[in-house]
Amino acid sequence: MLNLIFLGPPGAGKGTQSQRLAQRFAIPQLSTGDILRRAVAEGSPLGKQAKALMDAGKLVPDEVVNAIVEEALARPEARRGFLLDGYPRTVAQATALDEMLARRGRKLDYVVSLDVPVEVLVDRLSGRLTCPKDGSTYHARTNPPKRPGLCDSDSTPLVQRPDDQPGAVRRRLAEYQNKTALLTDYYKPRGVLRTIEGVGTPEDVEGRIVSALRDNLTAGPANP
Ligand code: AMP
């Protein structure tokens, strides 16, 4: 059982790393952003409610994302653990998550915070291409798809997310600074926080994360 959340600004690599670790540990990656984007694509009531806020780079209301996570945690595949990517993003979400886990008799094992300088974030986000079908991401310069403009795994035409455009990127970084950055202080006293340098190749960053988790596994339980 491994219950882990990723913290970090947009573009820090939360999606990339949580997908890799989900495979490595055979537990589901739960991305609130991916779930919301799917709802927008389907035009469901949830998607209609969230679209304008997401396109503008603003957070959707806490109650909306809390309900999404509650439902995802109740699924059978989350019984062996989960990697939360993009949630919690506010202190109110963090306390809601604590309550959800307590009700299930579970706790967080790790909070992995990815640390990346702002100029690298802006470069990653502005060059990012996303597959609207499976959520995989590429970068025009550093990680291009095998065939230009097409997803490697299902050939779906890649798109630039509306919120990867410059105005929305600025607002997302501001939302992160104002609402999400404080979460490291929320988790620090529990001894579960691991801050990892998020610059370099995906393999480099994954290696750092895995060794930080391993050091801790050999040093004793994550929660004193
Ligand atoms: P992401 O894919 O994690 O960058 O999320 C994309 C957008 O979805 C965010 O800019 C928000 O509009 C919305 N979103 C995703 N997760 C959350 C969350 N935990 N709280 C509020 N809004 C969220």
Coordinates of N, CA and C and ligand atoms in Angstrom, one line a residue:
M1 N 0.9 -1.2 0.0 CA 0.0 0.0 0.0 C 0.9 1.2 0.0
L2 N 0.6 2.1 -1.0 CA 1.4 3.4 -1.0 C 0.4 4.5 -1.4
N3 N 0.3 5.4 -0.4 CA -0.6 6.6 -0.7 C 0.3 7.8 -0.8
L4 N 0.3 8.4 -2.0 CA 1.3 9.4 -2.2 C 0.6 10.6 -3.0
I5 N 1.0 11.8 -2.6 CA 0.6 12.9 -3.4 C 1.8 13.7 -4.0
F6 N 1.5 14.3 -5.1 CA 2.5 15.2 -5.7 C 2.1 16.6 -5.6
L7 N 3.1 17.4 -5.1 CA 2.9 18.9 -5.0 C 3.9 19.5 -6.0
G8 N 3.5 20.7 -6.4 CA 4.5 21.4 -7.3 C 3.7 22.3 -8.3
P9 N 4.3 23.3 -8.8 CA 3.6 24.3 -9.7 C 3.3 23.6 -11.0
P10 N 2.4 24.2 -11.8 CA 2.1 23.7 -13.1 C 3.4 23.6 -13.9
G11 N 3.6 22.5 -14.6 CA 4.9 22.3 -15.4 C 6.0 21.7 -14.6
A12 N 5.8 21.3 -13.3 CA 6.9 20.8 -12.5 C 7.1 19.3 -12.9
G13 N 6.2 18.7 -13.6 CA 6.4 17.3 -13.9 C 5.5 16.3 -13.1
K14 N 4.5 16.8 -12.4 CA 3.6 16.0 -11.6 C 3.0 14.9 -12.4
G15 N 2.4 15.3 -13.6 CA 1.8 14.3 -14.4 C 2.7 13.2 -15.0
T16 N 3.9 13.7 -15.5 CA 4.9 12.7 -16.0 C 5.3 11.8 -14.9
Q17 N 5.7 12.3 -13.8 CA 6.2 11.4 -12.7 C 5.2 10.5 -12.1
S18 N 3.9 11.1 -12.0 CA 2.9 10.2 -11.4 C 2.6 9.1 -12.3
Q19 N 2.6 9.3 -13.7 CA 2.3 8.2 -14.6 C 3.4 7.2 -14.5
R20 N 4.7 7.6 -14.4 CA 5.8 6.6 -14.3 C 5.7 5.8 -13.0
L21 N 5.5 6.5 -11.9 CA 5.4 5.8 -10.6 C 4.2 4.9 -10.5
A22 N 3.1 5.3 -11.1 CA 1.9 4.5 -11.1 C 2.2 3.1 -11.8
Q23 N 3.0 3.2 -12.9 CA 3.4 1.9 -13.5 C 4.3 1.1 -12.7
R24 N 5.3 1.8 -12.1 CA 6.3 1.1 -11.3 C 5.7 0.4 -10.1
F25 N 4.7 1.1 -9.4 CA 4.2 0.5 -8.2 C 2.8 -0.1 -8.4
A26 N 2.3 -0.1 -9.7 CA 1.0 -0.7 -10.0 C -0.1 -0.2 -9.1
I27 N -0.2 1.1 -9.0 CA -1.3 1.7 -8.3 C -1.8 2.8 -9.3
P28 N -3.1 3.2 -9.1 CA -3.6 4.2 -10.0 C -3.1 5.7 -9.8
Q29 N -3.0 6.4 -10.9 CA -2.7 7.8 -10.9 C -4.1 8.5 -10.9
L30 N -4.3 9.4 -10.0 CA -5.6 10.1 -10.0 C -5.3 11.6 -10.2
S31 N -5.6 12.0 -11.4 CA -5.3 13.4 -11.8 C -6.6 14.2 -11.9
T32 N -6.8 15.1 -11.0 CA -8.1 15.9 -11.1 C -8.1 16.7 -12.4
G33 N -7.0 17.2 -12.8 CA -6.9 17.9 -14.1 C -7.4 17.1 -15.3
D34 N -6.9 15.8 -15.3 CA -7.3 14.9 -16.4 C -8.8 14.6 -16.3
I35 N -9.3 14.3 -15.1 CA -10.7 14.0 -14.9 C -11.6 15.2 -15.4
L36 N -11.1 16.4 -15.0 CA -11.9 17.6 -15.4 C -11.8 17.8 -16.9
R37 N -10.7 17.6 -17.5 CA -10.5 17.8 -19.0 C -11.4 16.8 -19.7
R38 N -11.5 15.6 -19.2 CA -12.4 14.6 -19.8 C -13.9 15.1 -19.7
A39 N -14.2 15.6 -18.6 CA -15.6 16.1 -18.4 C -15.9 17.2 -19.3
V40 N -14.9 18.1 -19.5 CA -15.1 19.2 -20.5 C -15.3 18.7 -21.9
A41 N -14.4 17.7 -22.3 CA -14.5 17.1 -23.6 C -15.9 16.4 -23.8
E42 N -16.4 15.8 -22.8 CA -17.7 15.1 -22.9 C -18.9 16.1 -22.8
G43 N -18.6 17.3 -22.4 CA -19.7 18.3 -22.2 C -20.7 18.0 -21.1
S44 N -20.2 17.2 -20.1 CA -21.1 16.9 -19.0 C -21.3 18.1 -18.1
P45 N -22.3 18.0 -17.2 CA -22.6 19.2 -16.3 C -21.3 19.6 -15.6
L46 N -20.5 18.7 -15.1 CA -19.3 19.0 -14.4 C -18.4 19.8 -15.4
G47 N -18.2 19.3 -16.6 CA -17.4 19.9 -17.6 C -17.8 21.4 -17.9
K48 N -19.2 21.5 -18.0 CA -19.7 22.9 -18.3 C -19.4 23.8 -17.2
Q49 N -19.5 23.3 -15.9 CA -19.2 24.2 -14.8 C -17.7 24.6 -14.7
A50 N -16.8 23.6 -15.1 CA -15.4 23.9 -14.9 C -14.7 24.6 -16.1
K51 N -15.3 24.5 -17.3 CA -14.5 24.9 -18.5 C -14.0 26.3 -18.4
A52 N -14.8 27.3 -18.1 CA -14.4 28.7 -18.2 C -13.3 29.0 -17.2
L53 N -13.4 28.4 -16.0 CA -12.4 28.6 -14.9 C -11.1 28.0 -15.4
M54 N -11.2 26.7 -15.9 CA -9.9 26.0 -16.3 C -9.2 26.8 -17.5
D55 N -10.0 27.2 -18.5 CA -9.4 27.9 -19.6 C -8.7 29.2 -19.1
A56 N -9.3 29.8 -18.1 CA -8.7 31.1 -17.6 C -7.5 30.8 -16.7
G57 N -7.3 29.5 -16.3 CA -6.1 29.2 -15.4 C -6.5 29.4 -14.0
K58 N -7.8 29.4 -13.6 CA -8.2 29.6 -12.2 C -8.6 28.2 -11.7
L59 N -8.6 28.1 -10.4 CA -9.0 26.9 -9.7 C -10.5 26.7 -9.8
V60 N -10.9 25.5 -9.9 CA -12.4 25.2 -9.8 C -12.7 25.0 -8.3
P61 N -14.0 25.2 -7.9 CA -14.3 25.2 -6.5 C -13.9 23.9 -5.7
D62 N -13.4 24.1 -4.5 CA -13.0 23.0 -3.6 C -14.0 21.8 -3.6
E63 N -15.4 22.2 -3.4 CA -16.4 21.1 -3.3 C -16.4 20.2 -4.5
V64 N -16.2 20.9 -5.7 CA -16.2 20.1 -7.0 C -15.1 19.1 -7.0
V65 N -13.9 19.5 -6.7 CA -12.7 18.6 -6.8 C -12.8 17.6 -5.6
N66 N -13.2 18.0 -4.5 CA -13.3 17.1 -3.3 C -14.2 15.9 -3.7
A67 N -15.3 16.2 -4.4 CA -16.3 15.2 -4.7 C -15.6 14.2 -5.7
I68 N -14.9 14.8 -6.7 CA -14.2 13.9 -7.7 C -13.2 12.9 -7.0
V69 N -12.5 13.4 -6.0 CA -11.5 12.6 -5.4 C -12.1 11.6 -4.5
E70 N -13.2 12.0 -3.8 CA -13.9 11.0 -2.9 C -14.4 9.8 -3.8
E71 N -14.9 10.1 -5.0 CA -15.4 9.0 -5.8 C -14.2 8.2 -6.3
A72 N -13.1 8.8 -6.7 CA -12.0 8.1 -7.2 C -11.4 7.2 -6.1
L73 N -11.3 7.6 -4.9 CA -10.8 6.8 -3.8 C -11.6 5.6 -3.4
A74 N -12.9 5.8 -3.8 CA -13.8 4.7 -3.4 C -13.7 3.5 -4.4
R75 N -13.1 3.7 -5.6 CA -13.0 2.7 -6.6 C -12.1 1.5 -6.1
P76 N -12.4 0.3 -6.5 CA -11.7 -0.9 -6.1 C -10.2 -0.8 -6.4
E77 N -9.8 -0.2 -7.6 CA -8.4 -0.1 -8.0 C -7.6 0.8 -7.0
A78 N -8.2 1.6 -6.3 CA -7.5 2.5 -5.4 C -7.2 1.8 -4.0
R79 N -7.7 0.6 -3.9 CA -7.6 -0.1 -2.6 C -6.1 -0.3 -2.2
R80 N -5.3 -0.6 -3.2 CA -3.8 -0.8 -3.0 C -3.0 0.4 -2.9
G81 N -3.6 1.6 -3.1 CA -2.9 2.8 -3.0 C -3.2 3.7 -4.1
F82 N -2.6 4.9 -4.1 CA -2.9 5.9 -5.2 C -1.8 6.9 -5.2
L83 N -1.7 7.6 -6.4 CA -0.8 8.7 -6.6 C -1.7 9.9 -7.0
L84 N -1.8 10.9 -6.2 CA -2.7 12.0 -6.5 C -1.9 13.1 -7.2
D85 N -2.3 13.5 -8.3 CA -1.6 14.5 -9.1 C -2.5 15.7 -9.4
G86 N -2.1 16.8 -8.8 CA -2.9 18.0 -8.9 C -3.9 18.2 -7.9
Y87 N -3.9 17.5 -6.8 CA -4.8 17.6 -5.7 C -4.1 17.1 -4.5
P88 N -4.2 17.7 -3.3 CA -4.9 19.0 -3.1 C -4.1 20.2 -3.6
R89 N -4.9 21.3 -3.8 CA -4.3 22.5 -4.3 C -4.6 23.7 -3.3
T90 N -5.4 23.4 -2.3 CA -5.7 24.5 -1.3 C -5.7 23.8 0.1
V91 N -5.6 24.6 1.1 CA -5.6 24.0 2.5 C -6.9 23.4 2.7
A92 N -8.0 24.0 2.2 CA -9.3 23.3 2.4 C -9.4 22.0 1.8
Q93 N -8.8 21.8 0.6 CA -8.7 20.5 0.0 C -7.9 19.5 0.8
A94 N -6.8 20.0 1.3 CA -5.9 19.1 2.1 C -6.6 18.6 3.3
T95 N -7.4 19.5 4.0 CA -8.1 19.0 5.2 C -9.2 18.1 4.8
A96 N -9.9 18.3 3.6 CA -10.9 17.4 3.1 C -10.3 16.0 2.8
L97 N -9.1 16.0 2.3 CA -8.4 14.8 2.0 C -8.1 14.0 3.3
D98 N -7.6 14.7 4.2 CA -7.3 14.1 5.5 C -8.6 13.4 6.1
E99 N -9.7 14.1 6.0 CA -11.0 13.5 6.5 C -11.4 12.3 5.7
M100 N -11.2 12.4 4.4 CA -11.6 11.2 3.5 C -10.8 10.0 3.9
L101 N -9.4 10.2 4.0 CA -8.6 9.1 4.3 C -8.8 8.6 5.7
A102 N -9.1 9.5 6.7 CA -9.3 9.0 8.1 C -10.6 8.1 8.1
R103 N -11.6 8.5 7.3 CA -12.9 7.7 7.3 C -12.6 6.3 6.7
R104 N -11.6 6.2 5.9 CA -11.2 4.9 5.3 C -10.1 4.2 6.1
G105 N -9.7 4.8 7.2 CA -8.6 4.2 8.0 C -7.3 4.2 7.3
R106 N -7.0 5.2 6.4 CA -5.8 5.3 5.7 C -5.1 6.6 6.0
K107 N -3.8 6.6 5.6 CA -3.0 7.9 5.8 C -2.1 8.1 4.6
L108 N -1.6 9.3 4.5 CA -0.6 9.6 3.5 C 0.7 9.1 3.9
D109 N 1.4 8.4 2.9 CA 2.8 7.9 3.2 C 3.8 9.0 2.8
Y110 N 3.6 9.6 1.6 CA 4.5 10.6 1.2 C 3.8 11.8 0.5
V111 N 4.4 12.9 0.6 CA 4.1 14.1 -0.2 C 5.3 14.5 -1.0
V112 N 5.4 14.3 -2.2 CA 6.5 14.5 -3.0 C 6.4 15.9 -3.7
S113 N 7.2 16.8 -3.3 CA 7.1 18.2 -3.8 C 8.2 18.4 -4.8
L114 N 7.8 18.7 -6.1 CA 8.8 18.9 -7.2 C 9.2 20.4 -7.3
D115 N 10.5 20.6 -7.2 CA 11.0 22.0 -7.2 C 11.6 22.3 -8.5
V116 N 11.1 23.3 -9.2 CA 11.6 23.7 -10.6 C 11.6 25.2 -10.7
P117 N 12.7 25.8 -11.2 CA 12.7 27.3 -11.3 C 11.6 27.8 -12.3
V118 N 11.1 29.0 -12.1 CA 10.0 29.5 -12.8 C 10.3 29.5 -14.3
E119 N 11.5 29.9 -14.7 CA 11.7 30.0 -16.2 C 11.7 28.7 -16.9
V120 N 12.0 27.6 -16.1 CA 11.9 26.3 -16.7 C 10.4 25.9 -16.8
L121 N 9.6 26.3 -15.8 CA 8.2 26.0 -15.9 C 7.5 26.6 -17.1
V122 N 7.9 27.9 -17.3 CA 7.2 28.6 -18.4 C 7.7 28.0 -19.8
D123 N 8.9 27.6 -19.9 CA 9.4 27.0 -21.1 C 8.7 25.6 -21.3
R124 N 8.5 24.9 -20.3 CA 7.9 23.6 -20.4 C 6.4 23.7 -20.8
L125 N 5.7 24.7 -20.2 CA 4.3 24.8 -20.4 C 4.0 25.4 -21.8
S126 N 4.9 26.4 -22.2 CA 4.6 27.0 -23.5 C 4.9 26.1 -24.7
G127 N 5.8 25.1 -24.5 CA 6.1 24.2 -25.6 C 5.4 22.9 -25.5
R128 N 4.5 22.8 -24.5 CA 3.9 21.5 -24.3 C 2.8 21.2 -25.3
L129 N 2.7 19.9 -25.7 CA 1.7 19.4 -26.6 C 1.0 18.2 -25.9
T130 N -0.3 18.2 -25.9 CA -1.0 17.2 -25.1 C -1.9 16.4 -26.0
C131 N -2.0 15.1 -25.7 CA -2.9 14.2 -26.4 C -4.3 14.3 -25.7
P132 N -5.3 14.8 -26.4 CA -6.6 15.0 -25.7 C -7.2 13.7 -25.3
K133 N -6.7 12.5 -25.9 CA -7.4 11.3 -25.6 C -6.7 10.6 -24.4
D134 N -5.4 10.4 -24.4 CA -4.8 9.7 -23.2 C -4.1 10.6 -22.2
G135 N -4.0 11.9 -22.5 CA -3.4 12.9 -21.6 C -1.9 12.9 -21.6
S136 N -1.3 12.1 -22.5 CA 0.2 12.1 -22.5 C 0.7 13.4 -23.1
T137 N 1.9 13.8 -22.7 CA 2.4 15.1 -23.0 C 3.7 15.0 -23.8
Y138 N 4.0 15.9 -24.6 CA 5.2 16.0 -25.4 C 5.7 17.5 -25.2
H139 N 6.9 17.7 -25.7 CA 7.4 19.1 -25.8 C 8.0 19.3 -27.2
A140 N 7.6 20.4 -27.8 CA 8.0 20.7 -29.2 C 9.5 20.5 -29.3
R141 N 10.3 20.9 -28.4 CA 11.8 20.9 -28.5 C 12.4 19.7 -27.8
T142 N 12.1 19.5 -26.5 CA 12.8 18.6 -25.7 C 12.3 17.1 -25.8
N143 N 11.0 17.0 -26.2 CA 10.5 15.6 -26.2 C 9.4 15.5 -27.3
P144 N 9.8 15.7 -28.6 CA 8.8 15.7 -29.7 C 8.2 14.3 -29.9
P145 N 7.0 14.3 -30.4 CA 6.4 13.0 -30.7 C 7.2 12.4 -31.9
K146 N 7.1 11.0 -32.1 CA 7.8 10.4 -33.2 C 7.3 10.9 -34.6
R147 N 6.0 11.1 -34.7 CA 5.5 11.7 -36.0 C 4.9 13.1 -35.6
P148 N 5.3 14.1 -36.3 CA 5.0 15.5 -35.9 C 3.5 15.7 -35.6
G149 N 3.1 16.2 -34.5 CA 1.8 16.5 -34.2 C 0.9 15.4 -33.8
L150 N 1.4 14.1 -33.7 CA 0.5 13.0 -33.4 C 1.0 12.3 -32.2
C151 N 0.0 11.8 -31.4 CA 0.4 11.0 -30.2 C 1.1 9.7 -30.6
D152 N 2.2 9.4 -29.9 CA 2.9 8.1 -30.2 C 2.0 6.9 -30.0
S153 N 1.2 6.9 -29.0 CA 0.5 5.6 -28.7 C -0.8 5.4 -29.5
D154 N -1.6 6.5 -29.8 CA -2.8 6.3 -30.5 C -3.0 7.2 -31.7
S155 N -2.0 7.9 -32.1 CA -2.0 8.8 -33.3 C -3.0 9.9 -33.3
T156 N -3.6 10.2 -32.1 CA -4.5 11.3 -32.0 C -3.8 12.6 -32.2
P157 N -4.4 13.6 -33.0 CA -3.7 14.8 -33.2 C -3.5 15.5 -31.8
L158 N -2.2 16.0 -31.6 CA -1.9 16.7 -30.3 C -2.4 18.1 -30.4
V159 N -2.7 18.6 -29.2 CA -3.2 20.0 -29.1 C -2.4 20.8 -28.0
Q160 N -2.4 22.1 -28.1 CA -1.9 22.9 -27.0 C -3.1 23.1 -26.1
R161 N -3.0 22.8 -24.8 CA -4.1 23.0 -23.9 C -4.4 24.5 -23.8
P162 N -5.7 24.9 -23.8 CA -6.0 26.4 -23.7 C -5.3 27.0 -22.6
D163 N -5.1 26.3 -21.5 CA -4.5 26.9 -20.3 C -3.0 26.9 -20.3
D164 N -2.4 26.4 -21.5 CA -0.9 26.5 -21.6 C -0.6 27.7 -22.5
Q165 N -1.6 28.5 -22.8 CA -1.3 29.8 -23.5 C -0.8 30.8 -22.4
P166 N 0.0 31.8 -22.9 CA 0.7 32.7 -22.0 C -0.1 33.3 -20.8
G167 N -1.3 33.9 -21.1 CA -2.1 34.6 -20.1 C -2.5 33.6 -19.0
A168 N -3.0 32.4 -19.5 CA -3.5 31.4 -18.5 C -2.3 30.9 -17.7
V169 N -1.1 30.7 -18.3 CA 0.0 30.2 -17.6 C 0.4 31.1 -16.5
R170 N 0.3 32.5 -16.8 CA 0.6 33.4 -15.7 C -0.3 33.3 -14.5
R171 N -1.6 33.1 -14.9 CA -2.6 33.0 -13.8 C -2.5 31.7 -13.0
R172 N -2.1 30.6 -13.7 CA -1.9 29.4 -13.0 C -0.8 29.4 -12.0
L173 N 0.3 30.1 -12.5 CA 1.5 30.2 -11.6 C 1.1 31.1 -10.4
A174 N 0.3 32.1 -10.6 CA -0.2 33.0 -9.5 C -1.1 32.2 -8.6
E175 N -2.0 31.4 -9.1 CA -2.9 30.6 -8.2 C -2.0 29.7 -7.4
Y176 N -1.0 29.1 -8.0 CA -0.1 28.2 -7.3 C 0.6 29.0 -6.1
Q177 N 1.1 30.1 -6.4 CA 1.8 30.9 -5.4 C 0.9 31.3 -4.2
N178 N -0.3 31.7 -4.6 CA -1.3 32.2 -3.6 C -2.0 31.1 -2.8
K179 N -2.2 30.0 -3.4 CA -3.1 29.0 -2.7 C -2.4 27.7 -2.5
T180 N -1.5 27.3 -3.3 CA -1.0 25.9 -3.2 C 0.4 25.8 -2.5
A181 N 1.2 26.8 -2.7 CA 2.6 26.8 -2.2 C 2.6 26.5 -0.7
L182 N 1.6 27.0 0.0 CA 1.5 26.9 1.5 C 1.4 25.5 1.9
L183 N 1.0 24.6 1.0 CA 0.7 23.2 1.4 C 2.0 22.5 1.9
T184 N 3.2 23.0 1.5 CA 4.4 22.4 2.0 C 4.5 22.6 3.5
D185 N 4.1 23.8 4.0 CA 4.1 24.0 5.4 C 3.0 23.2 6.1
Y186 N 1.9 22.9 5.4 CA 0.9 22.1 6.0 C 1.4 20.6 6.3
Y187 N 2.2 20.1 5.3 CA 2.6 18.7 5.4 C 4.0 18.5 6.2
K188 N 4.8 19.6 6.2 CA 6.1 19.5 6.7 C 6.1 18.9 8.1
P189 N 5.3 19.4 9.1 CA 5.4 18.8 10.4 C 5.1 17.3 10.6
R190 N 4.5 16.7 9.5 CA 4.2 15.3 9.6 C 5.3 14.4 9.3
G191 N 6.4 15.0 8.7 CA 7.5 14.1 8.3 C 7.3 13.3 7.1
V192 N 6.3 13.7 6.3 CA 6.0 12.9 5.0 C 6.5 13.6 3.8
L193 N 7.0 14.9 4.0 CA 7.3 15.7 2.8 C 8.7 15.4 2.3
R194 N 8.8 15.1 1.0 CA 10.1 14.9 0.3 C 10.2 15.9 -0.8
T195 N 11.2 16.9 -0.7 CA 11.3 17.8 -1.8 C 12.4 17.4 -2.7
I196 N 12.0 17.3 -4.0 CA 12.9 16.7 -5.0 C 13.2 17.7 -6.1
E197 N 14.4 17.8 -6.5 CA 14.7 18.7 -7.6 C 14.1 18.2 -8.9
G198 N 13.3 19.0 -9.6 CA 12.5 18.5 -10.7 C 13.1 18.8 -12.1
V199 N 14.4 19.3 -12.1 CA 15.0 19.6 -13.4 C 15.8 18.4 -13.9
G200 N 15.8 18.3 -15.2 CA 16.5 17.2 -15.8 C 15.6 16.3 -16.6
T201 N 16.1 15.1 -17.0 CA 15.2 14.3 -17.8 C 14.2 13.6 -16.9
P202 N 13.1 13.1 -17.5 CA 12.1 12.4 -16.6 C 12.8 11.2 -15.9
E203 N 13.8 10.5 -16.5 CA 14.4 9.4 -15.9 C 15.2 9.9 -14.6
D204 N 15.9 11.1 -14.8 CA 16.7 11.6 -13.7 C 15.8 11.9 -12.5
V205 N 14.7 12.6 -12.8 CA 13.8 13.0 -11.7 C 13.2 11.7 -11.0
E206 N 12.8 10.8 -11.9 CA 12.2 9.6 -11.3 C 13.2 8.9 -10.4
G207 N 14.5 8.8 -10.8 CA 15.5 8.2 -10.0 C 15.6 8.9 -8.6
R208 N 15.6 10.2 -8.7 CA 15.7 11.0 -7.4 C 14.5 10.6 -6.5
I209 N 13.3 10.6 -7.1 CA 12.1 10.3 -6.2 C 12.2 8.9 -5.6
V210 N 12.5 7.9 -6.5 CA 12.6 6.6 -6.0 C 13.6 6.4 -4.9
S211 N 14.8 7.1 -5.1 CA 15.8 6.9 -4.0 C 15.3 7.6 -2.7
A212 N 14.6 8.8 -2.9 CA 14.1 9.4 -1.6 C 13.1 8.5 -0.9
L213 N 12.3 7.8 -1.7 CA 11.3 7.0 -1.0 C 12.0 5.8 -0.4
R214 N 13.0 5.3 -1.1 CA 13.7 4.1 -0.7 C 14.5 4.4 0.6
D215 N 15.2 5.5 0.6 CA 16.0 5.9 1.8 C 15.1 5.9 3.0
N216 N 13.8 6.4 2.8 CA 12.9 6.5 3.9 C 12.4 5.1 4.3
L217 N 12.2 4.3 3.3 CA 11.7 2.9 3.6 C 12.7 2.2 4.5
T218 N 14.0 2.4 4.1 CA 15.0 1.7 4.9 C 15.2 2.4 6.3
A219 N 14.9 3.7 6.3 CA 15.1 4.5 7.6 C 14.0 4.2 8.6
G220 N 12.9 3.6 8.2 CA 11.8 3.4 9.1 C 10.5 4.0 8.5
P221 N 9.4 3.9 9.3 CA 8.1 4.3 8.8 C 8.1 5.8 8.5
A222 N 7.3 6.2 7.4 CA 7.2 7.6 7.0 C 6.5 8.4 8.1
N223 N 5.5 7.8 8.7 CA 4.8 8.6 9.7 C 5.2 8.2 11.1
P224 N 5.9 9.1 11.8 CA 6.3 8.7 13.1 C 5.1 8.5 14.1
Ligands
AMP1 P1 -3.8 20.4 -14.1 O1 -3.9 19.5 -15.2 O2 -3.5 19.7 -12.8 O3 -2.8 21.5 -14.4 O4 -5.2 21.2 -13.9 C1 -5.7 22.0 -14.9 C2 -6.8 22.8 -14.3 O5 -7.9 22.0 -13.7 C3 -6.4 23.8 -13.2 O6 -5.8 25.0 -13.7 C4 -7.7 24.0 -12.5 O7 -8.5 24.9 -13.3 C5 -8.4 22.6 -12.6 N1 -8.0 21.8 -11.4 C6 -7.3 20.6 -11.4 N2 -7.1 20.1 -10.2 C7 -7.7 21.1 -9.4 C8 -7.8 21.2 -7.9 N3 -7.3 20.2 -7.1 N4 -8.4 22.3 -7.4 C9 -9.0 23.2 -8.2 N5 -8.9 23.2 -9.6 C10 -8.2 22.1 -10.1

